[in-house]
CSV table of C-alpha atoms and ligand atoms in Angstrom, one decimal:
chain,number,residue,atom,x,y,z
A,1,MET,CA,18.8,57.2,217.7
A,2,GLU,CA,20.8,56.8,214.4
A,3,THR,CA,23.2,59.7,213.5
A,4,GLY,CA,24.8,60.4,210.0
A,5,SER,CA,22.2,61.7,207.8
A,6,THR,CA,23.3,64.6,206.0
A,7,SER,CA,21.6,64.8,202.5
A,8,GLU,CA,18.0,66.5,201.6
A,9,PRO,CA,15.9,64.9,202.7
A,10,LEU,CA,12.9,63.6,200.2
A,11,LEU,CA,9.6,64.2,201.3
A,12,ASP,CA,6.7,62.0,200.2
A,13,PRO,CA,5.0,59.7,203.4
A,14,HIS,CA,4.0,57.5,201.0
A,15,MET,CA,7.5,56.4,199.8
A,16,SER,CA,5.8,56.3,195.7
A,17,SER,CA,7.6,59.1,194.4
A,18,VAL,CA,10.4,61.4,194.8
A,19,HIS,CA,10.1,65.5,195.3
A,20,ASN,CA,12.2,67.4,194.2
A,21,THR,CA,12.3,70.4,195.5
A,22,ASP,CA,13.7,72.9,199.0
A,23,SER,CA,9.9,73.5,200.0
A,24,PRO,CA,9.3,71.3,203.5
A,25,VAL,CA,6.0,70.0,202.4
A,26,ALA,CA,6.3,68.4,198.5
A,27,SER,CA,3.4,65.8,198.2
A,28,SER,CA,0.1,66.3,199.8
A,29,ASN,CA,-0.6,63.9,201.9
A,30,TRP,CA,2.1,65.6,204.4
A,31,PRO,CA,0.3,67.7,206.8
A,32,SER,CA,0.3,71.2,205.8
A,33,VAL,CA,0.7,71.6,209.9
A,34,LEU,CA,4.6,70.8,209.7
A,35,ASP,CA,5.0,73.7,207.8
A,36,SER,CA,3.7,76.0,210.4
A,37,LEU,CA,5.6,74.0,212.9
A,38,LYS,CA,9.7,73.4,214.2
A,39,PHE,CA,10.4,70.9,215.9
A,40,LEU,CA,13.5,70.9,218.4
A,41,PRO,CA,15.5,68.3,219.7
A,42,ILE,CA,15.8,67.2,223.1
A,43,ASN,CA,18.2,64.6,224.1
A,44,ASN,CA,17.5,64.6,227.8
A,45,LEU,CA,14.8,65.6,229.4
A,46,SER,CA,16.1,67.5,232.5
A,47,SER,CA,17.8,69.6,231.1
A,48,SER,CA,15.7,71.1,227.9
A,49,VAL,CA,15.1,74.6,229.3
A,50,ALA,CA,18.0,74.6,228.7
A,51,THR,CA,19.6,73.1,225.8
A,52,GLN,CA,16.5,75.5,224.3
A,53,ASN,CA,19.0,77.9,223.4
A,54,THR,CA,21.6,77.0,222.2
A,55,VAL,CA,20.4,73.9,220.1
A,56,VAL,CA,19.0,74.9,216.4
A,57,PRO,CA,15.4,73.9,215.7
A,58,SER,CA,14.8,72.4,212.4
A,59,LYS,CA,12.4,70.6,209.8
A,60,LEU,CA,10.1,67.0,210.5
A,61,CYS,CA,10.4,65.6,206.8
A,62,LEU,CA,10.4,62.5,205.6
A,63,ASP,CA,13.8,60.7,203.8
A,64,ALA,CA,12.0,57.7,201.7
A,65,SER,CA,15.0,57.0,199.7
A,66,ASN,CA,16.5,56.1,203.9
A,67,ASN,CA,13.0,54.9,205.2
A,68,ALA,CA,14.0,57.4,207.6
A,69,ILE,CA,12.3,60.4,209.8
A,70,VAL,CA,15.0,63.0,209.9
A,71,THR,CA,14.8,65.6,212.2
A,72,SER,CA,17.9,67.6,211.6
A,73,ALA,CA,20.7,67.7,209.2
A,74,THR,CA,22.1,64.8,211.8
A,75,THR,CA,20.1,63.1,212.7
A,76,SER,CA,17.3,60.4,211.5
A,77,ILE,CA,15.4,57.3,212.8
A,78,ASN,CA,14.6,54.0,211.1
A,79,ILE,CA,11.4,54.0,210.4
A,80,ASP,CA,11.8,49.8,210.2
A,81,ASP,CA,12.7,50.2,213.9
A,82,CYS,CA,9.7,52.4,215.1
A,83,ILE,CA,6.9,51.4,217.1
A,84,GLY,CA,4.7,54.7,217.5
A,85,ALA,CA,4.5,58.6,219.2
A,86,ASP,CA,3.3,60.4,221.2
A,87,ILE,CA,2.3,63.8,221.4
A,88,THR,CA,2.2,65.8,225.6
A,89,ASP,CA,-0.1,68.9,226.6
A,90,THR,CA,3.1,70.6,226.5
A,91,GLY,CA,3.7,69.8,222.9
A,92,LEU,CA,6.5,67.0,224.0
A,93,LEU,CA,6.5,65.5,220.7
A,94,THR,CA,8.2,61.8,221.2
A,95,ILE,CA,9.3,59.0,218.6
A,96,HIS,CA,9.5,55.0,220.5
A,97,ALA,CA,12.8,53.3,218.3
A,98,TYR,CA,14.2,50.1,219.0
A,99,PRO,CA,17.1,49.7,217.1
A,100,GLN,CA,19.0,47.1,217.4
A,101,SER,CA,22.7,46.9,218.4
A,102,ALA,CA,25.5,48.3,216.8
A,103,PRO,CA,28.0,45.6,215.2
A,104,LYS,CA,31.0,44.5,216.7
A,105,CYS,CA,33.8,47.0,215.7
A,106,GLY,CA,35.4,44.6,212.5
A,107,SER,CA,31.8,42.7,211.8
A,108,THR,CA,31.2,42.0,208.9
A,109,SER,CA,28.2,39.4,210.2
A,110,THR,CA,24.8,40.2,209.4
A,111,LYS,CA,23.2,37.7,211.9
A,112,PRO,CA,20.8,40.0,214.1
A,113,ARG,CA,21.7,42.5,217.0
A,114,PRO,CA,19.4,42.9,219.9
A,115,ARG,CA,16.8,45.8,220.0
A,116,THR,CA,17.5,48.1,223.1
A,117,TYR,CA,14.7,51.3,223.0
A,118,SER,CA,15.5,54.9,221.6
A,119,GLN,CA,13.2,57.5,222.7
A,120,SER,CA,13.9,61.2,220.4
A,121,THR,CA,11.8,63.6,222.0
A,122,PHE,CA,11.2,67.0,220.7
A,123,GLN,CA,9.5,70.1,221.7
A,124,LEU,CA,6.6,71.7,218.6
A,125,GLN,CA,7.1,75.0,218.2
A,126,SER,CA,5.1,76.9,216.1
A,127,SER,CA,7.2,78.6,212.9
A,128,ASP,CA,6.2,81.7,213.1
A,129,ALA,CA,6.5,82.8,216.9
A,130,GLY,CA,2.7,82.2,217.2
A,131,THR,CA,1.5,80.2,219.5
A,132,LEU,CA,2.0,76.3,218.6
A,133,ASP,CA,-1.5,74.5,217.4
A,134,LEU,CA,-1.5,71.4,220.0
A,135,PRO,CA,-5.6,69.2,219.0
A,136,LEU,CA,-4.5,70.6,214.5
A,137,CYS,CA,-0.9,68.0,215.7
A,138,ASN,CA,-2.3,65.8,217.6
A,139,SER,CA,-4.9,65.3,214.7
A,140,THR,CA,-2.6,65.7,212.0
A,141,LEU,CA,1.4,65.2,213.1
A,142,LEU,CA,0.6,62.3,215.3
A,143,PRO,CA,-1.9,59.9,213.2
A,144,LEU,CA,0.4,60.6,210.4
A,145,LEU,CA,3.7,59.3,212.4
A,146,ARG,CA,1.8,56.4,213.8
A,147,SER,CA,0.9,54.9,211.1
A,148,LEU,CA,4.5,55.0,209.9
A,149,CYS,CA,5.0,53.2,212.6
A,150,ASN,CA,2.8,50.5,212.3
A,151,PRO,CA,0.9,51.0,208.6
A,152,SER,CA,-2.1,49.4,209.8
A,153,SER,CA,-2.5,50.0,212.7
A,154,SER,CA,-6.1,52.0,214.3
A,155,SER,CA,-6.5,54.0,217.5
A,156,ASN,CA,-7.9,52.7,220.8
A,157,ARG,CA,-6.8,49.1,220.7
A,158,LYS,CA,-6.7,47.6,223.4
A,159,TYR,CA,-4.6,43.6,223.7
A,160,LEU,CA,-5.8,41.1,226.6
A,161,VAL,CA,-1.7,40.2,227.9
A,162,LEU,CA,-2.4,36.4,229.5
A,163,VAL,CA,0.8,36.2,232.1
A,164,ASN,CA,1.7,32.8,233.7
A,165,PRO,CA,3.1,33.4,236.7
A,166,PHE,CA,4.6,30.1,237.2
A,167,SER,CA,5.9,29.2,233.7
A,168,GLY,CA,9.9,29.4,233.5
A,169,LYS,CA,11.7,30.8,236.5
A,170,LYS,CA,8.4,32.8,237.8
A,171,GLN,CA,9.7,35.6,235.6
A,172,GLY,CA,5.6,36.3,233.6
A,173,LEU,CA,4.9,39.0,235.5
A,174,LYS,CA,8.2,40.7,235.9
A,175,ILE,CA,8.1,40.2,232.4
A,176,ALA,CA,5.1,41.3,231.8
A,177,GLN,CA,4.8,45.1,233.1
A,178,GLU,CA,8.5,46.2,232.2
A,179,ILE,CA,8.5,45.1,229.4
A,180,VAL,CA,5.1,44.2,227.2
A,181,LYS,CA,3.5,46.7,229.2
A,182,PRO,CA,5.6,49.9,228.1
A,183,MET,CA,6.3,49.0,224.7
A,184,LEU,CA,2.6,47.9,224.0
A,185,LEU,CA,1.2,51.6,225.8
A,186,GLN,CA,4.3,53.1,223.2
A,187,SER,CA,2.9,51.4,220.3
A,188,ASN,CA,-0.6,53.6,221.2
A,189,ILE,CA,-1.8,49.4,222.5
A,190,THR,CA,-4.2,49.4,226.3
A,191,PRO,CA,-2.2,46.4,227.7
A,192,ILE,CA,-4.9,44.6,230.1
A,193,ILE,CA,-2.9,42.5,231.9
A,194,THR,CA,-4.3,38.8,233.1
A,195,PRO,CA,-2.4,36.4,235.0
A,196,THR,CA,-3.1,33.3,234.8
A,197,THR,CA,-5.0,31.4,239.1
A,198,HIS,CA,-4.4,28.4,238.2
A,199,PRO,CA,-3.5,24.8,235.8
A,200,GLY,CA,-6.8,25.3,232.7
A,201,HIS,CA,-7.5,28.6,234.3
A,202,ALA,CA,-5.8,29.6,230.3
A,203,THR,CA,-8.7,27.0,228.8
A,204,GLU,CA,-11.3,28.4,230.3
A,205,LEU,CA,-10.4,32.4,229.9
A,206,MET,CA,-10.7,31.3,225.4
A,207,SER,CA,-14.1,30.0,226.0
A,208,SER,CA,-15.4,33.8,227.0
A,209,PRO,CA,-18.1,34.4,224.2
A,210,THR,CA,-17.1,38.7,225.1
A,211,LEU,CA,-13.5,37.9,223.8
A,212,LEU,CA,-13.7,39.0,219.9
A,213,SER,CA,-15.3,42.9,221.0
A,214,SER,CA,-14.0,43.2,223.8
A,215,TYR,CA,-10.1,42.5,222.5
A,216,ASP,CA,-8.0,43.8,219.3
A,217,ALA,CA,-5.8,40.6,219.7
A,218,ILE,CA,-4.0,38.3,221.9
A,219,ILE,CA,-1.1,38.3,223.5
A,220,ALA,CA,0.5,35.5,225.0
A,221,VAL,CA,3.5,35.6,228.4
A,222,GLY,CA,4.7,32.0,229.7
A,223,GLY,CA,6.0,28.6,227.6
A,224,ASP,CA,4.7,26.6,225.1
A,225,GLY,CA,2.4,25.5,227.5
A,226,LEU,CA,0.1,28.3,228.5
A,227,LEU,CA,-0.7,29.2,224.6
A,228,TYR,CA,-1.2,25.2,224.6
A,229,GLU,CA,-3.9,25.2,227.4
A,230,MET,CA,-5.3,28.9,225.5
A,231,MET,CA,-5.3,26.7,222.2
A,232,GLN,CA,-7.9,24.0,224.2
A,233,GLY,CA,-9.8,26.7,224.9
A,234,LEU,CA,-10.1,28.3,221.2
A,235,SER,CA,-10.5,25.2,219.4
A,236,HIS,CA,-13.7,24.0,221.1
A,237,ARG,CA,-15.2,27.5,221.1
A,238,PRO,CA,-18.2,27.0,218.6
A,239,ASP,CA,-17.1,30.2,216.7
A,240,SER,CA,-13.8,28.2,216.6
A,241,SER,CA,-12.9,28.5,213.4
A,242,THR,CA,-14.1,32.4,212.4
A,243,PHE,CA,-12.6,33.4,215.6
A,244,LEU,CA,-9.2,32.0,215.3
A,245,GLU,CA,-8.6,33.6,211.3
A,246,GLN,CA,-10.0,37.6,212.5
A,247,MET,CA,-8.3,37.6,216.6
A,248,PRO,CA,-4.3,38.1,216.3
A,249,PHE,CA,-2.1,36.4,218.4
A,250,GLY,CA,1.2,37.1,219.8
A,251,ILE,CA,3.9,35.6,221.9
A,252,VAL,CA,6.1,36.8,224.8
A,253,PRO,CA,9.0,34.3,226.1
A,254,ALA,CA,8.3,34.0,230.0
A,255,GLY,CA,9.3,29.6,230.0
A,256,SER,CA,11.8,27.1,229.7
A,257,GLY,CA,11.4,26.2,226.0
A,258,ASN,CA,9.7,28.6,223.9
A,259,GLY,CA,9.0,26.8,220.7
A,260,LEU,CA,6.7,29.0,219.2
A,261,ALA,CA,8.3,32.4,220.6
A,262,ALA,CA,11.9,31.1,218.9
A,263,SER,CA,10.0,30.6,215.8
A,264,VAL,CA,8.6,33.3,215.1
A,265,ASN,CA,11.6,35.5,216.1
A,266,SER,CA,13.6,33.4,213.2
A,267,VAL,CA,11.0,33.5,210.5
A,268,ALA,CA,10.7,37.1,211.6
A,269,ASP,CA,14.4,37.3,211.4
A,270,LYS,CA,15.0,39.2,214.6
A,271,PHE,CA,17.7,38.5,217.6
A,272,ASP,CA,16.2,35.6,220.1
A,273,ASP,CA,14.7,37.8,223.4
A,274,THR,CA,12.1,39.1,224.5
A,275,THR,CA,12.0,42.2,223.2
A,276,SER,CA,12.3,41.2,219.6
A,277,ASN,CA,8.7,39.2,220.6
A,278,VAL,CA,7.4,42.7,222.1
A,279,PHE,CA,8.4,44.4,218.5
A,280,VAL,CA,7.0,42.5,216.2
A,281,ILE,CA,3.8,41.6,218.4
A,282,CYS,CA,4.4,46.7,217.9
A,283,LYS,CA,4.6,46.3,214.8
A,284,ASN,CA,1.1,44.5,214.1
A,285,VAL,CA,1.6,43.5,212.0
A,286,PRO,CA,-1.0,39.4,211.7
A,287,LYS,CA,-0.4,36.5,209.2
A,288,PRO,CA,-2.0,33.5,208.7
A,289,ALA,CA,-0.3,30.4,210.7
A,290,ASP,CA,-1.1,26.2,210.9
A,291,LEU,CA,-2.8,25.0,213.6
A,292,SER,CA,-2.7,21.4,213.3
A,293,LEU,CA,-5.7,19.3,215.3
A,294,TYR,CA,-4.8,15.5,217.0
A,295,ASP,CA,-7.8,12.8,217.1
A,296,THR,CA,-6.5,9.7,219.5
A,297,SER,CA,-8.5,6.7,220.2
A,298,GLU,CA,-10.0,7.5,223.4
A,299,GLY,CA,-12.2,10.5,221.8
A,300,ASN,CA,-10.7,13.4,222.7
A,301,SER,CA,-9.9,15.7,220.3
A,302,TYR,CA,-6.6,18.5,220.6
A,303,ALA,CA,-5.4,21.6,218.5
A,304,SER,CA,-1.2,22.0,218.9
A,305,PHE,CA,0.7,24.7,216.4
A,306,LEU,CA,4.5,23.6,218.3
A,307,SER,CA,4.9,19.1,217.8
A,308,LEU,CA,3.8,16.3,218.5
A,309,SER,CA,6.9,13.3,220.2
A,310,TRP,CA,6.5,10.4,221.3
A,311,GLY,CA,9.9,8.7,222.4
A,312,ILE,CA,12.7,9.9,223.9
A,313,VAL,CA,12.3,13.5,222.9
A,314,ALA,CA,9.0,13.1,224.7
A,315,ASP,CA,10.7,11.0,227.6
A,316,VAL,CA,13.0,13.4,228.3
A,317,ASP,CA,10.5,16.7,228.1
A,318,LEU,CA,8.1,15.3,230.2
A,319,GLU,CA,10.2,13.7,232.9
A,320,SER,CA,12.2,16.6,233.2
A,321,GLU,CA,9.5,18.8,234.9
A,322,VAL,CA,11.2,17.7,238.2
A,323,LEU,CA,14.0,19.3,237.8
A,324,ARG,CA,11.8,22.0,237.0
A,325,ALA,CA,14.6,24.9,239.2
A,326,LEU,CA,16.6,24.4,236.6
A,327,GLY,CA,15.4,26.4,233.7
A,328,SER,CA,16.1,25.0,230.2
A,329,LEU,CA,19.4,23.1,231.7
A,330,ARG,CA,17.0,20.7,232.6
A,331,PHE,CA,16.2,19.0,228.7
A,332,ASP,CA,20.0,18.7,228.5
A,333,VAL,CA,20.5,17.1,231.9
A,334,TYR,CA,18.2,14.4,231.1
A,335,ALA,CA,18.4,14.0,227.8
A,336,VAL,CA,21.5,12.8,229.4
A,337,TRP,CA,20.5,10.3,231.8
A,338,ARG,CA,18.1,8.7,228.7
A,339,MET,CA,20.7,8.3,226.3
A,340,ILE,CA,23.1,6.7,229.2
A,341,ALA,CA,19.3,4.0,229.6
A,342,LEU,CA,18.1,4.5,226.3
A,343,LYS,CA,15.1,3.0,225.2
A,344,GLN,CA,13.8,1.1,221.8
A,345,TYR,CA,9.8,1.9,221.4
A,346,ARG,CA,8.5,0.2,218.5
A,347,ALA,CA,5.8,2.2,216.7
A,348,LYS,CA,3.1,1.7,213.1
A,349,LEU,CA,4.0,5.0,211.3
A,350,SER,CA,1.4,6.1,208.0
A,351,TYR,CA,1.0,9.3,206.3
A,352,ILE,CA,0.0,11.5,203.7
A,353,ASN,CA,1.2,15.0,202.1
A,354,CYS,CA,-1.6,15.7,200.1
A,355,GLU,CA,-5.3,17.4,201.1
A,356,VAL,CA,-6.9,15.0,202.5
A,357,GLU,CA,-10.5,13.9,204.4
A,358,MET,CA,-8.6,12.0,207.9
A,359,PRO,CA,-10.1,8.1,208.0
A,360,PRO,CA,-12.1,7.4,211.7
A,361,ILE,CA,-9.4,6.3,214.0
A,362,GLY,CA,-10.5,3.0,214.2
A,363,GLU,CA,-10.3,3.0,210.6
A,364,THR,CA,-7.8,1.0,208.1
A,365,VAL,CA,-6.1,4.2,206.5
A,366,GLY,CA,-6.0,4.6,202.7
A,367,GLU,CA,-4.5,2.8,200.7
A,368,ASP,CA,-2.8,6.1,198.8
A,369,TRP,CA,-1.0,6.2,202.6
A,370,THR,CA,2.2,5.1,203.3
A,371,THR,CA,3.2,2.6,206.2
A,372,ILE,CA,6.2,1.9,208.5
A,373,GLU,CA,6.4,-0.7,211.5
A,374,ASP,CA,9.7,-0.9,213.2
A,375,ASN,CA,11.6,0.2,216.3
A,376,PHE,CA,11.9,4.2,216.9
A,377,LEU,CA,14.4,6.0,219.2
A,378,CYS,CA,13.2,9.7,218.6
A,379,PHE,CA,9.3,10.3,216.3
A,380,TRP,CA,9.0,14.3,216.4
A,381,ALA,CA,5.9,15.9,214.7
A,382,LEU,CA,7.1,19.6,213.9
A,383,GLN,CA,5.4,22.7,212.1
A,384,THR,CA,7.9,25.7,213.1
A,385,SER,CA,11.4,26.2,212.7
A,386,HIS,CA,12.4,26.0,216.6
A,387,ALA,CA,11.2,23.5,219.4
A,388,SER,CA,12.5,25.7,221.6
A,389,GLN,CA,15.0,28.5,221.8
A,390,GLY,CA,18.6,27.2,220.5
A,391,MET,CA,17.6,24.4,219.5
A,392,HIS,CA,16.9,24.8,215.5
A,393,THR,CA,15.2,21.8,215.1
A,394,SER,CA,13.3,21.8,211.8
A,395,PRO,CA,15.2,24.6,209.9
A,396,ALA,CA,12.9,23.8,206.7
A,397,SER,CA,9.1,24.5,208.5
A,398,LYS,CA,7.1,27.5,207.2
A,399,MET,CA,5.1,29.2,210.0
A,400,ASP,CA,2.2,28.4,206.8
A,401,ASP,CA,3.1,25.5,204.9
A,402,GLY,CA,0.3,23.8,205.5
A,403,LYS,CA,3.1,20.9,206.4
A,404,PHE,CA,4.3,18.3,209.7
A,405,HIS,CA,7.7,17.6,209.3
A,406,LEU,CA,8.6,14.2,210.6
A,407,TYR,CA,11.8,13.7,212.4
A,408,ILE,CA,12.6,9.9,213.1
A,409,VAL,CA,15.5,7.9,214.2
A,410,ARG,CA,15.4,4.4,213.8
A,411,GLY,CA,16.1,2.0,216.3
A,412,LYS,CA,18.7,0.9,214.7
A,413,ALA,CA,21.0,3.9,215.4
A,414,THR,CA,23.3,3.9,217.8
A,415,ARG,CA,23.5,5.7,221.0
A,416,LEU,CA,26.4,8.1,219.4
A,417,ASN,CA,23.7,8.7,216.2
A,418,LEU,CA,21.4,10.0,219.1
A,419,LEU,CA,24.0,12.1,220.1
A,420,THR,CA,24.9,14.2,218.1
A,421,SER,CA,21.2,14.8,216.6
A,422,PHE,CA,20.3,15.8,219.9
A,423,LEU,CA,24.0,18.4,219.9
A,424,ALA,CA,23.0,18.9,215.9
A,425,PHE,CA,19.7,20.5,216.9
A,426,GLU,CA,21.0,23.8,218.1
A,427,ASP,CA,22.4,24.7,214.9
A,428,GLY,CA,19.4,23.0,212.5
A,429,SER,CA,23.0,20.9,210.6
A,430,HIS,CA,21.2,17.3,212.1
A,431,VAL,CA,19.9,17.2,208.4
A,432,LYS,CA,22.4,16.1,206.7
A,433,GLN,CA,22.8,12.7,209.0
A,434,LYS,CA,22.0,9.6,207.9
A,435,HIS,CA,20.2,8.1,210.6
A,436,MET,CA,18.4,11.2,211.0
A,437,GLU,CA,15.0,10.6,208.5
A,438,ILE,CA,13.2,13.6,207.7
A,439,ILE,CA,9.7,12.9,206.4
A,440,GLU,CA,7.2,15.9,204.9
A,441,CYS,CA,3.6,15.1,205.3
A,442,THR,CA,-0.2,17.5,206.0
A,443,ALA,CA,-1.1,14.4,208.1
A,444,PHE,CA,-0.7,11.0,210.1
A,445,ARG,CA,-1.3,8.6,212.6
A,446,LEU,CA,1.0,6.6,215.4
A,447,GLU,CA,0.4,3.6,216.8
A,448,PRO,CA,2.8,3.5,219.7
A,449,LEU,CA,3.3,-1.0,220.1
A,450,THR,CA,5.2,-0.3,223.2
A,451,ASP,CA,4.1,1.1,226.7
A,452,ASN,CA,7.4,2.1,227.4
A,453,SER,CA,6.9,6.3,226.7
A,454,HIS,CA,4.3,9.8,226.3
A,455,ILE,CA,2.9,11.6,224.5
A,456,ASP,CA,3.8,14.9,223.9
A,457,ILE,CA,1.9,17.4,222.5
A,458,ASP,CA,3.7,21.4,222.5
A,459,GLY,CA,4.6,19.9,225.0
A,460,GLU,CA,1.7,19.2,227.3
A,461,GLU,CA,1.2,15.0,228.2
A,462,VAL,CA,-1.6,13.8,226.2
A,463,GLU,CA,-3.2,10.6,226.8
A,464,TYR,CA,-0.6,6.9,225.8
A,465,GLY,CA,-2.1,5.2,223.2
A,466,THR,CA,-3.2,5.4,219.1
A,467,ILE,CA,-3.3,9.3,217.3
A,468,GLN,CA,-3.8,10.4,214.1
A,469,GLY,CA,-2.8,14.6,213.3
A,470,GLN,CA,-3.8,16.8,209.9
A,471,VAL,CA,-2.5,20.3,209.4
A,472,LYS,CA,-5.0,23.5,209.5
A,473,ALA,CA,-2.7,25.8,207.4
A,474,GLY,CA,-3.3,29.0,208.2
A,475,ALA,CA,-5.6,28.2,210.3
A,476,TRP,CA,-5.2,31.2,213.2
A,477,ARG,CA,-3.1,34.8,212.5
A,478,LEU,CA,-0.1,35.5,214.7
A,479,PHE,CA,2.5,37.8,214.9
A,480,TYR,CA,5.1,37.4,213.1
B,1,ATP,N1,-1.7,30.4,238.1
B,1,ATP,C1,-0.7,29.0,237.9
B,1,ATP,N2,-0.2,28.5,238.6
B,1,ATP,C2,0.1,26.9,238.4
B,1,ATP,N3,0.7,26.6,237.4
B,1,ATP,C3,-0.5,27.4,236.8
B,1,ATP,C4,-0.9,28.7,236.4
B,1,ATP,N4,-1.0,28.8,235.7
B,1,ATP,C5,-1.0,28.4,234.5
B,1,ATP,N5,-0.2,26.8,234.8
B,1,ATP,C6,1.0,25.7,234.3
B,1,ATP,O1,2.1,26.1,234.2
B,1,ATP,C7,2.3,24.9,233.0
B,1,ATP,C8,3.3,25.1,232.9
B,1,ATP,O2,3.4,26.4,231.2
B,1,ATP,P1,3.6,27.4,230.8
B,1,ATP,O3,3.8,27.0,229.2
B,1,ATP,O4,4.1,28.6,230.6
B,1,ATP,O5,5.6,27.5,231.1
B,1,ATP,P2,7.1,26.2,231.1
B,1,ATP,O6,6.3,24.8,231.4
B,1,ATP,O7,8.0,26.6,232.3
B,1,ATP,O8,7.0,26.6,229.5
B,1,ATP,P3,7.7,26.0,228.3
B,1,ATP,O9,6.2,25.4,228.1
B,1,ATP,O10,7.5,26.6,226.6
B,1,ATP,O11,8.5,24.8,228.5
B,1,ATP,C9,1.5,25.3,233.1
B,1,ATP,O12,1.0,23.3,231.9
B,1,ATP,C10,0.5,25.2,233.1
B,1,ATP,O13,-1.2,24.6,233.1
């Protein structure tokens, strides 16, 4: 709870105008029930009886100029931090908020800070000492507060929360039970927590014909691999494109890479932690995000939301599986080893940067495509800003720009060049390095001419050989 607001609150719940009046019910939209209510702040529920005699009841108002709910001369709650509200049978009103922690003393940094739970509870009372009209509070005050927290929310929402219990350090179920569930409940959303029981389970679940009618959103608690499995099921549904346009998705990080979760926090300007990802979901604003579709020479197709890598990045990602117990440290340890035992990878790369009908994979690309054949060390096609937590690999990527950004290091670069790039991925400064080529395109085809690597889509290995991909701009809806 933030304190310190002493100004007289303004009273327009839709914040469209300023009402210069002493009356707490200045707008016709503001429910008249507020006229008949007093709000007794209760900071500590266990001492509520004692405090009722000493705390002065106040009115509840909206301070439009500060975007805050004001409940006394000294107490205001920033609406942007609120995710929900509820009223108990005994008339206790609780507003659930996740304000950012206070900046360190003397700090001028504008970087996002972690959010922690702040509960503001009030005993509702009738202002004329009569009986509290609880049904009226529930039908007027509560919907108003909930709509302030989540303007586009509806009641009775049910979210499927799919959890991979074996992601990363195997914390998925704990995160779902201890962070996701309470925050969704505070937002008046019913979570249906469903653990996966085997690899491929998420793909199977996403083909269910009743998904759309059963849930209002689907939340993945795991690594990028869980969402990748879900996406393969979703992209092969007969109603795939309409389903993806209608169903909102959320990501909660519990894996070792968590590239999409980090990208979401980055574009939402949130501190990169689990609470921020769930907070973004609770604020309930799904937006269009890009998907890409890949075809392989073996006739398979894959949907992807994050990246395709070949060369050293794919080798590090896939071969480091043996070090899974190290969590995200496995990538650093294995990257050092791969740089010592450096390999050259040869390929033909073709790309185009406009809307295009993809040629069949066995046919040559059109004349308007650019083609290069060379030795490479690194080839990384990125769609989002972060390939994993702490790796700002594609600062120029937007969630819905309809583009791949190809990050390429050719074979003539040195070990030192490569090392400086890997170190610079953390803050995104590799984009300034001479040996790092960046190509923006809407589609590309990669034809490996050596068989000494892997192809990795969103962290998962696919068959090795010619592969081509095209971005489908804004093809799915994601909370970010
Ligand atoms: N119940 C399960 N038991 C064993 N493996 C599972 C289960 N559910 C899913 N998996 C597999 O776990 C693999 C890894 O999943 P996930 O991506 O969630 O975690 P991660 O690899 O640690 O994270 P990241 O992809 O971000 O690096 C997936 O390929 C999936 O097939």
